[in-house]
Coordinates of C-alpha atoms and ligand atoms in Angstrom, one line a residue:
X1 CA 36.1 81.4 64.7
X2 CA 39.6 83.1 63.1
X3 CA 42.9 82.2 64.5
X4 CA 45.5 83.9 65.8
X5 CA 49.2 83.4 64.5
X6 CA 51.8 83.4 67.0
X7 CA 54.8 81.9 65.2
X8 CA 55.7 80.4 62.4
X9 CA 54.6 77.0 63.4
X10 CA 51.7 77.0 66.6
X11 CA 48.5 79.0 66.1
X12 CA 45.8 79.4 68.8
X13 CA 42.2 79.7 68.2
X14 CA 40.7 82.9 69.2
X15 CA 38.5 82.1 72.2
X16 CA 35.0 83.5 72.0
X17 CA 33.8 85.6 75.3
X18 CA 32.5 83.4 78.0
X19 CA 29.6 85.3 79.2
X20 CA 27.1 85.1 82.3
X21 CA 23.7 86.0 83.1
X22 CA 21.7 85.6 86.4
X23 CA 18.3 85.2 86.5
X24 CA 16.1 86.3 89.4
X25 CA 12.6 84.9 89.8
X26 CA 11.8 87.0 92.6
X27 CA 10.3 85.4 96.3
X28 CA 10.4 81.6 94.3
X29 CA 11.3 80.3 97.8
X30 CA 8.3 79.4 99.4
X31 CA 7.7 77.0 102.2
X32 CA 4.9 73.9 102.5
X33 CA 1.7 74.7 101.6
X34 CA -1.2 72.3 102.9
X35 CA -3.7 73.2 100.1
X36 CA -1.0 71.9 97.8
X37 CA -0.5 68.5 100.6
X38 CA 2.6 70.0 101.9
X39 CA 4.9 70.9 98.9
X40 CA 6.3 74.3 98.2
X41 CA 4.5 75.5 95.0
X42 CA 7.8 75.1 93.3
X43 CA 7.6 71.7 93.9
X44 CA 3.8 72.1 93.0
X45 CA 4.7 73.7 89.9
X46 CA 5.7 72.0 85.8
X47 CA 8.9 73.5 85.1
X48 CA 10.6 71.2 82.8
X49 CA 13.1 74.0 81.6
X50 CA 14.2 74.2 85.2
X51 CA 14.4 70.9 86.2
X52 CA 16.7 69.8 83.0
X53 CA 19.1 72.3 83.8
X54 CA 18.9 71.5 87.2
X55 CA 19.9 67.8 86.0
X56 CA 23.0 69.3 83.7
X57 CA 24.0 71.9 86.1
X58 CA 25.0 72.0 90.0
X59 CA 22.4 73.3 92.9
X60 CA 22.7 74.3 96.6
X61 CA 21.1 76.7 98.9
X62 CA 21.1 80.4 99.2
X63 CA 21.0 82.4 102.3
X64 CA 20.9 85.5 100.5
X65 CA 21.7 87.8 103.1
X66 CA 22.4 85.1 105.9
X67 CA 20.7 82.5 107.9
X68 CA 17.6 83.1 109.3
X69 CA 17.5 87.0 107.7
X70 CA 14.6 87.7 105.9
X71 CA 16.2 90.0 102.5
X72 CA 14.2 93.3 101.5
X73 CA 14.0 92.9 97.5
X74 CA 16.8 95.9 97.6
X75 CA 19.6 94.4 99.8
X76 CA 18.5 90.7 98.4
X77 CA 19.5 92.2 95.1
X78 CA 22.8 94.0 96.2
X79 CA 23.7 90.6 98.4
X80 CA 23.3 88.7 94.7
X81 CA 25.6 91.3 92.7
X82 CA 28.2 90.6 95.7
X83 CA 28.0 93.6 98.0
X84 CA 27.6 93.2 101.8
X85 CA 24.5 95.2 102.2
X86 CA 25.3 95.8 105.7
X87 CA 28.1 97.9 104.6
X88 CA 26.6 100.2 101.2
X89 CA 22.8 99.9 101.8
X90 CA 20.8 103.1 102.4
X91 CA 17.5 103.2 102.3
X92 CA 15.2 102.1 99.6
X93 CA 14.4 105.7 98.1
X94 CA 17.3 106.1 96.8
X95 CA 16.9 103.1 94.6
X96 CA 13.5 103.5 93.3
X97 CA 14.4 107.3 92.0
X98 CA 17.3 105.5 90.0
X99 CA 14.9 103.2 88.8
X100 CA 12.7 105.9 88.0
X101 CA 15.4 107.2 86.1
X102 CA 16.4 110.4 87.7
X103 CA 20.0 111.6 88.6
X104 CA 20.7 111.5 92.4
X105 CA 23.3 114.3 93.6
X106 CA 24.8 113.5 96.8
X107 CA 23.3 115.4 98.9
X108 CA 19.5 114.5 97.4
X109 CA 17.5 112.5 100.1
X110 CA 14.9 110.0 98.0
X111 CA 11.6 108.6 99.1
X112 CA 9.2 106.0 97.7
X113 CA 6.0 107.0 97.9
X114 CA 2.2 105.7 97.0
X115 CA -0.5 107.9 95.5
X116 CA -3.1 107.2 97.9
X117 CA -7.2 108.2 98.9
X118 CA -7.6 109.8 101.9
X119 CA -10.4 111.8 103.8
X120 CA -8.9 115.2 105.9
X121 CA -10.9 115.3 109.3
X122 CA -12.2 117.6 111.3
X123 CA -9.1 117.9 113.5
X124 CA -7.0 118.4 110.7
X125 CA -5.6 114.6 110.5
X126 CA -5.5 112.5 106.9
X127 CA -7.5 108.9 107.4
X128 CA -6.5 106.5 105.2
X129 CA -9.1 105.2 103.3
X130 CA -6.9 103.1 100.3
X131 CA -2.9 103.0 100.5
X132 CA -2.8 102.5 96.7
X133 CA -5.5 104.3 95.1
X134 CA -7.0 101.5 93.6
X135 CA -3.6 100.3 92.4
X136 CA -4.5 100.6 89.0
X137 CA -3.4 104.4 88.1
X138 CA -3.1 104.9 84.5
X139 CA -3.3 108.5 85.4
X140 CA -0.1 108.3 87.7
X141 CA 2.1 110.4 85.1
X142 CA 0.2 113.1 85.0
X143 CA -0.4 113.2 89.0
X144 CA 2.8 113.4 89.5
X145 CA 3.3 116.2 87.1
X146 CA 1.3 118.2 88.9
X147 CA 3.4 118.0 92.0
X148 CA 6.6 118.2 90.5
X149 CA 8.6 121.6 91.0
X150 CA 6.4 122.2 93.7
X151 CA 7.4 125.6 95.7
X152 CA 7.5 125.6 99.3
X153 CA 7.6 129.5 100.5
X154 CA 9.4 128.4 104.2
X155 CA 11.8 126.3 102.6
X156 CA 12.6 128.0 99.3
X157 CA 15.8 126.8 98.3
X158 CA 14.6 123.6 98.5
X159 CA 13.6 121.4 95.0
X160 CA 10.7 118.9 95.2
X161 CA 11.0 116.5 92.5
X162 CA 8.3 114.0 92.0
X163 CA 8.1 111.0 89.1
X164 CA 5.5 108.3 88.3
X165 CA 7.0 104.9 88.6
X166 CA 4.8 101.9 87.7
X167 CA 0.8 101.8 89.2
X168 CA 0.0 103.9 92.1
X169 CA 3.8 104.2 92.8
X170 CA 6.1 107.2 92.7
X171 CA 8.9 108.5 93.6
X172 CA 10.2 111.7 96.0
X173 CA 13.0 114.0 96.3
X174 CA 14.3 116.6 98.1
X175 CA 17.3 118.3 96.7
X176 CA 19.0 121.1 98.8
X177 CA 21.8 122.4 101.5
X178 CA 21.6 120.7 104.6
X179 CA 18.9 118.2 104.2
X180 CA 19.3 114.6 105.9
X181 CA 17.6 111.0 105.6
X182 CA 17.2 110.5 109.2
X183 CA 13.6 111.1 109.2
X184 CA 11.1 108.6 110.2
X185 CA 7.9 108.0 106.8
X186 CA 4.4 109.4 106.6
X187 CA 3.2 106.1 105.5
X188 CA 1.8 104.1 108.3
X189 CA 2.2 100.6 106.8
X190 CA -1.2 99.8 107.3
X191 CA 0.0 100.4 111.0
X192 CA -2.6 103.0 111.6
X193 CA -5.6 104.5 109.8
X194 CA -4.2 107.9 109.5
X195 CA -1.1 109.2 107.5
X196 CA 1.8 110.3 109.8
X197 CA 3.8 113.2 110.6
X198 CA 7.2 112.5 109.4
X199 CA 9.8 113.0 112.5
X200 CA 13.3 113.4 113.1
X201 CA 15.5 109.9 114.0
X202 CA 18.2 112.1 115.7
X203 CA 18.9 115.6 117.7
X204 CA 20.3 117.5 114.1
X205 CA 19.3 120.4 112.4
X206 CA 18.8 118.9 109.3
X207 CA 16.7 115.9 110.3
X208 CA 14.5 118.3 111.8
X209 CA 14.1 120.8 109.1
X210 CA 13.6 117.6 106.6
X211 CA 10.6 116.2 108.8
X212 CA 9.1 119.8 108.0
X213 CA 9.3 120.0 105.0
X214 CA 8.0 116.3 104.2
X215 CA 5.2 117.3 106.3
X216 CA 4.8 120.4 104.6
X217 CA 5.2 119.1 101.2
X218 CA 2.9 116.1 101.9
X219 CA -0.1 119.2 103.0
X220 CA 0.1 120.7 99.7
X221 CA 0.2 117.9 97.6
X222 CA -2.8 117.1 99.2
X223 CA -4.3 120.6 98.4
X224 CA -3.2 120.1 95.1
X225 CA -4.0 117.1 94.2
X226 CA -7.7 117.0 96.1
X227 CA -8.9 119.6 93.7
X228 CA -7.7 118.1 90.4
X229 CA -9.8 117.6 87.2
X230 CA -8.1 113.6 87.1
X231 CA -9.4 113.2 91.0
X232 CA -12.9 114.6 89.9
X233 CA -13.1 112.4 87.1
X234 CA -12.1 109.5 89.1
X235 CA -14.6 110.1 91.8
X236 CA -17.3 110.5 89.0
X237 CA -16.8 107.1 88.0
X238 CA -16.4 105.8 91.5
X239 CA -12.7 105.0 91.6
X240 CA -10.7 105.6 94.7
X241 CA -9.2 109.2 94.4
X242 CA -5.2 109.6 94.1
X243 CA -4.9 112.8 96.4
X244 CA -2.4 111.9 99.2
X245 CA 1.6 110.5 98.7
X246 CA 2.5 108.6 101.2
X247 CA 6.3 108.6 101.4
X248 CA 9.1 105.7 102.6
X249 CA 12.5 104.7 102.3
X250 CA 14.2 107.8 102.8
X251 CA 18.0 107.6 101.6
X252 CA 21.0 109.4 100.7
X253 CA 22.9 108.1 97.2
X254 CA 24.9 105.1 98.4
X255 CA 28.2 104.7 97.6
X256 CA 28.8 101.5 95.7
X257 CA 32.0 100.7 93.7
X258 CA 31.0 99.6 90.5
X259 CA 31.0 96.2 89.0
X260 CA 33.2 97.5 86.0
X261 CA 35.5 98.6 88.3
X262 CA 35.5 96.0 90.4
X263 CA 35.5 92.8 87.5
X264 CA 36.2 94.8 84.3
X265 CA 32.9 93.7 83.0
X266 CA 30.4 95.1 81.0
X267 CA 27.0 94.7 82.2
X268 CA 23.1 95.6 81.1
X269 CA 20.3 94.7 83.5
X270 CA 16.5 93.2 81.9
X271 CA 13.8 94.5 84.5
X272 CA 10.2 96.1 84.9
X273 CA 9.8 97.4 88.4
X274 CA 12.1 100.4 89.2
X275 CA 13.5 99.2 92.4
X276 CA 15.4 96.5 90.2
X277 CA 16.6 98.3 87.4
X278 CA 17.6 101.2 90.2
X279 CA 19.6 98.9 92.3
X280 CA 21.1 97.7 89.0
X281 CA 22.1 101.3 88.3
X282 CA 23.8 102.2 91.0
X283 CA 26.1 99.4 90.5
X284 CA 26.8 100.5 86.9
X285 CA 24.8 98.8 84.9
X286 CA 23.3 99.3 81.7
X287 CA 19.6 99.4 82.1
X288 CA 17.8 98.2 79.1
X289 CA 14.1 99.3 78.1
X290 CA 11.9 96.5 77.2
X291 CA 8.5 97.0 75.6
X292 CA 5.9 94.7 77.6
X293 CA 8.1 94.5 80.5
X294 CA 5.7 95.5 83.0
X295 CA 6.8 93.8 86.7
X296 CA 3.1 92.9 86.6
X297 CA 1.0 89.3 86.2
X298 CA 1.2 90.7 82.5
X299 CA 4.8 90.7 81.9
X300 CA 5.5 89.5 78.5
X301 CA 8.4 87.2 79.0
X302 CA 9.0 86.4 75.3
X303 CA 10.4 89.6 75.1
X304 CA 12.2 90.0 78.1
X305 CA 14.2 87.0 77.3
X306 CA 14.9 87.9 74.1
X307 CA 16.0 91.1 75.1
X308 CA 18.4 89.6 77.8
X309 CA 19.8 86.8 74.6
X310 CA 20.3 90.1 72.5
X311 CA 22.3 91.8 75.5
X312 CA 24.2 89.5 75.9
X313 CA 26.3 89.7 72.4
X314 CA 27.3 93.4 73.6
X315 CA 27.7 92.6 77.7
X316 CA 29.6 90.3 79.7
X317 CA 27.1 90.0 82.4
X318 CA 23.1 90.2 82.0
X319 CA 20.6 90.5 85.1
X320 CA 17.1 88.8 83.8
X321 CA 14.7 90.0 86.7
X322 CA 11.1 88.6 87.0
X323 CA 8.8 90.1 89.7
X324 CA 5.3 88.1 89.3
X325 CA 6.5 85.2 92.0
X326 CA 6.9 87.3 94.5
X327 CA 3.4 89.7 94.1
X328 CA 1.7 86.1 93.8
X329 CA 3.0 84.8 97.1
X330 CA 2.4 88.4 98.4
X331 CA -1.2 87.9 97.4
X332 CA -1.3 84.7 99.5
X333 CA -2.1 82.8 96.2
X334 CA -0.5 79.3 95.8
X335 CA -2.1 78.5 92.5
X336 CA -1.5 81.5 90.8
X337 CA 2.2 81.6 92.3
X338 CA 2.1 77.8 90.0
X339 CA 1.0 79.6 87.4
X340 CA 3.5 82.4 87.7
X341 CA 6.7 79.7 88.2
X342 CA 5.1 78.1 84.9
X343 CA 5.1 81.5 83.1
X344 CA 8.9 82.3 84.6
X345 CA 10.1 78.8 83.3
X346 CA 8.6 79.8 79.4
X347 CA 10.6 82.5 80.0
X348 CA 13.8 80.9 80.7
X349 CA 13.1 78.3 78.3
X350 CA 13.4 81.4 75.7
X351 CA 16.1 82.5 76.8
X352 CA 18.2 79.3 76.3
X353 CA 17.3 78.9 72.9
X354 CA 18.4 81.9 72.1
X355 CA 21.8 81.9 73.9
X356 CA 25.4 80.1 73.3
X357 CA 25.1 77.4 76.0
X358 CA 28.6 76.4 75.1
X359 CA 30.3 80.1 76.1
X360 CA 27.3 80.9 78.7
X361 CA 26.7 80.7 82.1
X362 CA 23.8 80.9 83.8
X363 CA 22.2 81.4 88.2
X364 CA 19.1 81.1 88.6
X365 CA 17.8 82.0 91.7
X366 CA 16.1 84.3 94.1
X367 CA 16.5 87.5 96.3
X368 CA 14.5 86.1 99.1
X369 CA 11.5 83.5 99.8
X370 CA 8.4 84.5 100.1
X371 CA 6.2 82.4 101.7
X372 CA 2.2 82.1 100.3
X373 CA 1.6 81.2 103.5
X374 CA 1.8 84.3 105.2
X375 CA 2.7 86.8 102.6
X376 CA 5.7 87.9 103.8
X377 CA 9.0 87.7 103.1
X378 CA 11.1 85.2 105.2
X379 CA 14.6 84.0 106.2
X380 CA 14.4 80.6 104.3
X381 CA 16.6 79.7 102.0
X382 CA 16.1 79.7 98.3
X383 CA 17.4 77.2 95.9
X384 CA 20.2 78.4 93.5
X385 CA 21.2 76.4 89.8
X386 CA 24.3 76.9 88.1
X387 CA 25.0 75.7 84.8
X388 CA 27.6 76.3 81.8
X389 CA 30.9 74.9 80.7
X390 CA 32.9 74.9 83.2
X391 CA 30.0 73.4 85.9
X392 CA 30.6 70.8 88.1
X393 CA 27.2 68.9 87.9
X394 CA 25.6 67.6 90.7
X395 CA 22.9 64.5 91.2
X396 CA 20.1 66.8 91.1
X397 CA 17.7 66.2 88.7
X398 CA 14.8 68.9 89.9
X399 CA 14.8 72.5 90.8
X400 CA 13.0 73.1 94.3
X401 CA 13.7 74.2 97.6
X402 CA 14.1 70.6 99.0
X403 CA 15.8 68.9 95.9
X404 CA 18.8 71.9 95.9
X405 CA 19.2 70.9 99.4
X406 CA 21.4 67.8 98.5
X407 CA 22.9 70.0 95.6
X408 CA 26.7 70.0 95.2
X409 CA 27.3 73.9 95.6
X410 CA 25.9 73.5 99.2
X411 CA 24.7 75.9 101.4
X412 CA 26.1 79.4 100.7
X413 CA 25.7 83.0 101.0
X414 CA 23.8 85.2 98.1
X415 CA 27.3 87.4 98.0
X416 CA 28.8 84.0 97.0
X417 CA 27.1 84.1 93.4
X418 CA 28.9 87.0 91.9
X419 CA 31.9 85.7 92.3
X420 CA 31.1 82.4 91.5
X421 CA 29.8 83.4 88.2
X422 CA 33.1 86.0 87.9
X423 CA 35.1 83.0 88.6
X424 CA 33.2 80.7 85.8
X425 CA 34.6 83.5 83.3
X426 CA 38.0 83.8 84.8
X427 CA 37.2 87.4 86.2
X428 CA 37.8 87.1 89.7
X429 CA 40.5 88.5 90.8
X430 CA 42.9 86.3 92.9
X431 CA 43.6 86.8 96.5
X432 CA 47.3 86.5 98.0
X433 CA 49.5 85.4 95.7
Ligands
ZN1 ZN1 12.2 90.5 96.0
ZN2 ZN1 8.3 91.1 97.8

């Protein structure tokens, strides 16, 4: 630490950056599960990382979006970087093709889709026969290649851009003149057996030419993709084949002020799954490539925390995501939702030896609960710990759903954490005067 001199007499030292990172562990909200006699599998779970912060730091409850509401993982997100989702959120697309890593123009509309297997019949309809291919899709990439730039002769000003993402995912979109997002998906959500014509939401022009051309594109990817060598390979050795996208989440770019120019901060987001790292994009954020950081069971935490430590020297702000808690409790899997709380707490125990605790502060929390119990995402609450210098610490000594209950911070909103954190560094601006 140098000093500064000021005077002849008085010299300050220089103060070193307070910095701030919050970590997601996403759906670690659960509720009582009788196979584990009534506790949460947070409560189920050894986290001795968690609970010791919990005991030097303060906790409370989240309503992410607000009481009762149960978050999507793409407003929960937005809600935790201090946005009102109600206000800037647009569809899920949008985010994913961020995440994906491809430029949005204004005017693109973006789908989510899922290479999936399904049978044409003999009146012309698509059955269903797997929504994810088999899930495990090492050939994704090159699918998707093979549908990308696709031509469609009735609409041929229009682009069709298509990318990979991560397993049977992928992502869609339509760039052009008069295009528009009100359009209802092809994927039936396990709704109905059979893939469905996309249809315009409203009476325009442009929602009804988009429909078309979703329905046309969605044909010929079919043609295309039916008749490929990876598809005859897969069928050879009995794997589901990849020769349908089913397409969601249509959206138009959203319009989100950035959190430079809103704070004056730098800040680099830690991620594997797309939709993370492209919500973390369109709020400016540096998004950081991490080898091993998969989103999956597999994730290697090791390196995602040190990646996040090492961010931090060259950010203000870091956003650590980790996705296993939530596919675990989508899998309707208590035990291996344990397992994956005991894998995220390794990972945060990483993370704080490798960071400044004096000059750091850290959330921990989640985007939404997701309950084992039914798979779904619900409107609980989910716990929130602060901790760092300038922390007011509560009683709490453990980090559950029911022990941050009686934390000091209380029961408050997930667009609350932003700012709290912005205020920990003396970044919030003041209101009045
Ligand atoms: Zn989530
Ligand atoms: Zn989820």
């Amino acid at each position: 630490m140098g000093d500064v001199n000021i005077g002849v007499k008085l010299t300050l030292p220089v103060q070193k950056p307070e910095k701030a990172i919050l970590v997601i562990s996403d759906g670690i909200g659960d509720r009582p599960v009788s196979v584990l006699n009534g506790k949460t599998p947070l409560e189920a779970a050894m986290k001795p990382t968690l609970d010791t912060l919990a005991a030097k730091g303060a906790t409370g409850l989240l309503h992410v979006l607000s009481p009762g509401i149960p978050p999507g993982s793409d407003t929960g997100h937005l809600s935790l970087f201090g946005y009102d989702a109600r206000d800037c959120y647009t569809g899920r697309g949008p985010f994913e093709a961020l995440g994906a890593g491809l430029d949005l123009e204004p005017t693109d509309i973006a789908f989510r889709g899922n290479f999936a297997s399904a049978i044409l019949t003999k009146d012309e309809n698509f059955e269903v026969v797997d929504r994810r291919a088999g899930r495990h899709l090492p050939e994704g990439a090159e699918l998707a290649k093979l549908i990308n730039g696709l031509k469609v002769p009735s609409f041929p000003k229009v682009r069709v851009i298509v990318d990979h993402t991560v397993e049977h995912r992928c992502v869609l979109v339509l760039r052009g003149a008069g295009l528009s997002s009100s359009i209802s998906d092809t994927d039936p959500h396990g709704h109905s057996n059979f893939v469905l014509s996309s249809m315009p939401l409203d009476e325009t022009p442009e929602a009804e030419k988009t429909a078309q051309i979703v329905n046309t594109v969605t044909r010929e990817f079919y043609r295309i993709l039916k008749d490929s060598p990876i598809n005859a390979k897969r069928k050879k050795a009995g794997l589901p084949e990849a020769n349908i996208v089913l397409l969601r989440g249509a959206g138009i770019l959203p319009e989100i002020p950035s959190l430079k120019d809103i704070y004056e901060i730098s800040t680099a987001c830690v991620a594997g799954g797309a939709l993370y790292k492209g919500v973390a994009r369109s709020v400016g954020m540096d998004i950081l490539t991490v080898q091993g950081a998969t989103a999956s069971y597999d994730t290697d935490v090791e390196a995602k925390a040190k990646a996040a430590a090492k961010a931090l020297k060259t950010h203000d702000y870091v956003f650590l995501h980790f996705k296993p808690t939530d596919s675990a409790a989508h899998d309707k899997d208590p035990k291996k939702k344990i397992a994956m709380i005991e894998k995220f707490d390794h990972l945060v125990k990483t993370l704080i030896e490798l960071i400044d605790m004096d000059h750091t502060h850290i959330a921990i929390t989640a985007d939404h609960t997701t309950a084992t119990t039914n798979g779904q995402h619900t409107g609980d609450p989910v716990p929130l710990l602060m901790v760092g210098p300038t922390v007011r610490n509560d009683d709490v000594l453990e980090f559950s759903e029911r022990a941050c209950a009686k934390g000091g911070l209380g029961q408050i909103l997930g667009m609350a954490v932003m700012p709290m954190l912005m205020s920990a560094l003396d970044r919030s601006p003041m209101f009045g005067a």
